PDB file of C-alpha atoms in Angstrom:
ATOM      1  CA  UNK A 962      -6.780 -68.719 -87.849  1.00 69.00           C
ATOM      2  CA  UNK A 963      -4.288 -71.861 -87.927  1.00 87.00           C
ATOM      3  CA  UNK A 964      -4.896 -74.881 -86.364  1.00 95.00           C
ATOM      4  CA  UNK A 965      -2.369 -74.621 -84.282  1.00 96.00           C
ATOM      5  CA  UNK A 966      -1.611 -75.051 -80.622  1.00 96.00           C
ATOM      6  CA  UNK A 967       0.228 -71.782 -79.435  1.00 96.00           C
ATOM      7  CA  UNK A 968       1.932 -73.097 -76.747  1.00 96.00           C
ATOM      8  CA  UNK A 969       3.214 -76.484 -78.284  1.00 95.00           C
ATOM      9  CA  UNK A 970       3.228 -75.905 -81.808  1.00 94.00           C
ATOM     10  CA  UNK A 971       1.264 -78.797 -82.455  1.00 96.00           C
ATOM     11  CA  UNK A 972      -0.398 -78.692 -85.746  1.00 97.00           C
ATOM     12  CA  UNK A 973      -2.522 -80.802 -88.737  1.00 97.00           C
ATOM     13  CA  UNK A 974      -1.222 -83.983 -89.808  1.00 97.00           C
ATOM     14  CA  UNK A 975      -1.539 -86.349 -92.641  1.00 98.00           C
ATOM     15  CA  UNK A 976      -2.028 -89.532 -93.433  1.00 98.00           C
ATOM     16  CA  UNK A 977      -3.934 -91.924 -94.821  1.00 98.00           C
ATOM     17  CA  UNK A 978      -7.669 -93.602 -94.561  1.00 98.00           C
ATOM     18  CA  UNK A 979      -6.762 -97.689 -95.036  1.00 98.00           C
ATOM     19  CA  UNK A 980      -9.610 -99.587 -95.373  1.00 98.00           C
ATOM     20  CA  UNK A 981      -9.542-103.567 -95.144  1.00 98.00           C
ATOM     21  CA  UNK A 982      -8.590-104.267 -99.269  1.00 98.00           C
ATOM     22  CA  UNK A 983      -5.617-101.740 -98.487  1.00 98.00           C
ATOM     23  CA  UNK A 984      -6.960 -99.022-100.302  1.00 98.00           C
ATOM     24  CA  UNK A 985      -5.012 -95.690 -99.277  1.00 98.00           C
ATOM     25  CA  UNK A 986      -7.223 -92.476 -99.298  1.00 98.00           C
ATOM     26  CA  UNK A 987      -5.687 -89.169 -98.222  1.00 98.00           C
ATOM     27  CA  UNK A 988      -7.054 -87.784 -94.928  1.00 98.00           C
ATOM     28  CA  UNK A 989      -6.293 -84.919 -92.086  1.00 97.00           C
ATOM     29  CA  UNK A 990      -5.619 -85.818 -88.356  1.00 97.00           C
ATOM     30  CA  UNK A 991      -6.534 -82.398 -87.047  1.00 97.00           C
ATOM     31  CA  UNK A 992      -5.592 -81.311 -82.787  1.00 97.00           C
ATOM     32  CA  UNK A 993      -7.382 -81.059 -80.474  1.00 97.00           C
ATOM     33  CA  UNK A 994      -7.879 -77.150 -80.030  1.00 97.00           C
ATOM     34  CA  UNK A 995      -9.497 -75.878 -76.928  1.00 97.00           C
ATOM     35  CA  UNK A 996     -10.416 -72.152 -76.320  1.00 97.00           C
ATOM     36  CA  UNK A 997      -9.626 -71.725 -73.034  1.00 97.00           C
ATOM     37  CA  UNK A 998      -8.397 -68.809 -70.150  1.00 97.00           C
ATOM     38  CA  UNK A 999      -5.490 -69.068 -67.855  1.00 96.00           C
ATOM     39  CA  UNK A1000      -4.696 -67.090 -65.745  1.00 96.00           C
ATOM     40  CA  UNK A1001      -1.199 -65.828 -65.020  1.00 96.00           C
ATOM     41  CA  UNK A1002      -0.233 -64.950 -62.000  1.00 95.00           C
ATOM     42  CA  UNK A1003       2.582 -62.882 -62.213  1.00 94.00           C
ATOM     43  CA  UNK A1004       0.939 -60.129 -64.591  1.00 94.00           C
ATOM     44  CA  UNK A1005      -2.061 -60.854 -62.531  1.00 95.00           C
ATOM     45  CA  UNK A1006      -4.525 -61.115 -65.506  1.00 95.00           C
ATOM     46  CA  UNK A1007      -6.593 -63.618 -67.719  1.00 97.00           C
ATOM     47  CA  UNK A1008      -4.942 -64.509 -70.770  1.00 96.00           C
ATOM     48  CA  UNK A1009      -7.477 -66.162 -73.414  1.00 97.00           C
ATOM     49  CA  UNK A1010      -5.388 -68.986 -75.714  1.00 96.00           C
ATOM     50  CA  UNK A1011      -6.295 -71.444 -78.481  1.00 97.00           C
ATOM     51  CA  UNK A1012      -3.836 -74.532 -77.351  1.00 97.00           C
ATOM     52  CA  UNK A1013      -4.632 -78.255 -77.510  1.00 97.00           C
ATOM     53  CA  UNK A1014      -5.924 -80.183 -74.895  1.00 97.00           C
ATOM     54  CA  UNK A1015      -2.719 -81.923 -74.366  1.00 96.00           C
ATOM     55  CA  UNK A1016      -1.124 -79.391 -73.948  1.00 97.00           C
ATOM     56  CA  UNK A1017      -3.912 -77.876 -71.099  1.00 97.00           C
ATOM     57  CA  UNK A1018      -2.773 -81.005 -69.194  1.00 97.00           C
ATOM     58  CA  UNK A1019       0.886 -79.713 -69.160  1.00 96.00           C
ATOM     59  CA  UNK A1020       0.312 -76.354 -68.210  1.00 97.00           C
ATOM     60  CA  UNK A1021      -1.686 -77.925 -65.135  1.00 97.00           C
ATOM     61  CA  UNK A1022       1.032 -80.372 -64.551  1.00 97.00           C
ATOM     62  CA  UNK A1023       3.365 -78.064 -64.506  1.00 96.00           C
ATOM     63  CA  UNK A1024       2.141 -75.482 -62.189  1.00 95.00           C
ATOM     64  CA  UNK A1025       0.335 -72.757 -64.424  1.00 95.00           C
ATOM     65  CA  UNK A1026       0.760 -70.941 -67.126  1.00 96.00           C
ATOM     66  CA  UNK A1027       3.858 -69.034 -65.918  1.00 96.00           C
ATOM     67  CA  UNK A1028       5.760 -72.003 -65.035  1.00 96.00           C
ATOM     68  CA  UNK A1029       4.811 -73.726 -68.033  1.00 97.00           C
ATOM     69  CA  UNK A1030       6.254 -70.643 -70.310  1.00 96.00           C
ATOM     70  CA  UNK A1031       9.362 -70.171 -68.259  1.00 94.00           C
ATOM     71  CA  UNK A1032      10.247 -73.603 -69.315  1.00 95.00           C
ATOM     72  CA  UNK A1033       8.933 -73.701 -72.986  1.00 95.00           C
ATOM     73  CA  UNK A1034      11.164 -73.452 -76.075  1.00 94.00           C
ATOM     74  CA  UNK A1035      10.777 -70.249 -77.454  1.00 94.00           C
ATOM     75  CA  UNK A1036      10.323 -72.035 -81.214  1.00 93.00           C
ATOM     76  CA  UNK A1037       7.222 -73.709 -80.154  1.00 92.00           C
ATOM     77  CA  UNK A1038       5.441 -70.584 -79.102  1.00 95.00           C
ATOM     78  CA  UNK A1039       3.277 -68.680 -80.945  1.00 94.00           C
ATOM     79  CA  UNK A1040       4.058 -64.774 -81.184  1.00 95.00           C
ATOM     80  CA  UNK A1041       1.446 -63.977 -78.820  1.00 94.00           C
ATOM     81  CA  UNK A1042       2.583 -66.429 -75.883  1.00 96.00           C
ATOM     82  CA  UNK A1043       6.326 -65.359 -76.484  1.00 97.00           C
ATOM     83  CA  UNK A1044       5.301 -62.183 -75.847  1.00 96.00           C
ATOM     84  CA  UNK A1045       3.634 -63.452 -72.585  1.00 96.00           C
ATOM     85  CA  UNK A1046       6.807 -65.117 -71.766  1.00 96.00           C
ATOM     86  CA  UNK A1047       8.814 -62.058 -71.895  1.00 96.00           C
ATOM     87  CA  UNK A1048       6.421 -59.870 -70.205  1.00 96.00           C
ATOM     88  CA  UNK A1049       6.639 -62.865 -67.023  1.00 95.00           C
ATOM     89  CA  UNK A1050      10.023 -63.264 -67.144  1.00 94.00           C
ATOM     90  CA  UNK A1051      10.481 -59.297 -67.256  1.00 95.00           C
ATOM     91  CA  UNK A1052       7.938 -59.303 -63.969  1.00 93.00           C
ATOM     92  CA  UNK A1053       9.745 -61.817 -61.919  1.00 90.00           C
ATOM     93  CA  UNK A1054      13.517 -60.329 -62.148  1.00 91.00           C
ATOM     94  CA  UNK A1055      11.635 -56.695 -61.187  1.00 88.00           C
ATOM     95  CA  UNK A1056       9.911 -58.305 -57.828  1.00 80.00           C
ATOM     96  CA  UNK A1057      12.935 -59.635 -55.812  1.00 68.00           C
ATOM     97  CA  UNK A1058      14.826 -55.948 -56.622  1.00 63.00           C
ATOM     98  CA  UNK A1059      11.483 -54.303 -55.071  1.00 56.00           C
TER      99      UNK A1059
END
């Protein structure tokens, strides 16, 4: 498994340790990944996801996890939350129509 957020695409960094002569050592900044479930209310079901905590913040900022993916850029997203997206998206246009 990648550390990588799927719904923000953040991912490991590098850089480098300094210490006070200047020395430069290589080193990892790695996110901060949080198993968590959301629940979506459109497909009415828990959806478990491996995202940063960051990006937890957002999704509560912005409403839930279905608002948050009907505004996300589909390049961020990992395979499994664009096929969440779709699957929302395809749910909302079918319950005005009913």
């Amino acid at each position: 498994m990648s550390r990588t957020c799927e719904l923000t695409a953040k991912a490991v960094m590098s850089g480098n340790n300094v210490s006070h002569a200047n020395n430069k050592s290589k080193r990892r900044f790695l996110p901060n990944l949080v198993n968590v479930t959301l629940i979506s209310e459109a497909l009415n079901q828990n959806v478990r996801l491996r995202i940063s905590a960051n990006a937890l913040r957002s999704v509560e900022h912005r409403g839930g996890l279905d608002a948050f993916l009907a505004k996300a850029d589909v390049k961020e997203l990992s395979q499994r939350a664009r096929l969440l997206k779709k699957q929302i998206a395809k749910k909302l246009a079918e319950q005005p129509a009913a």
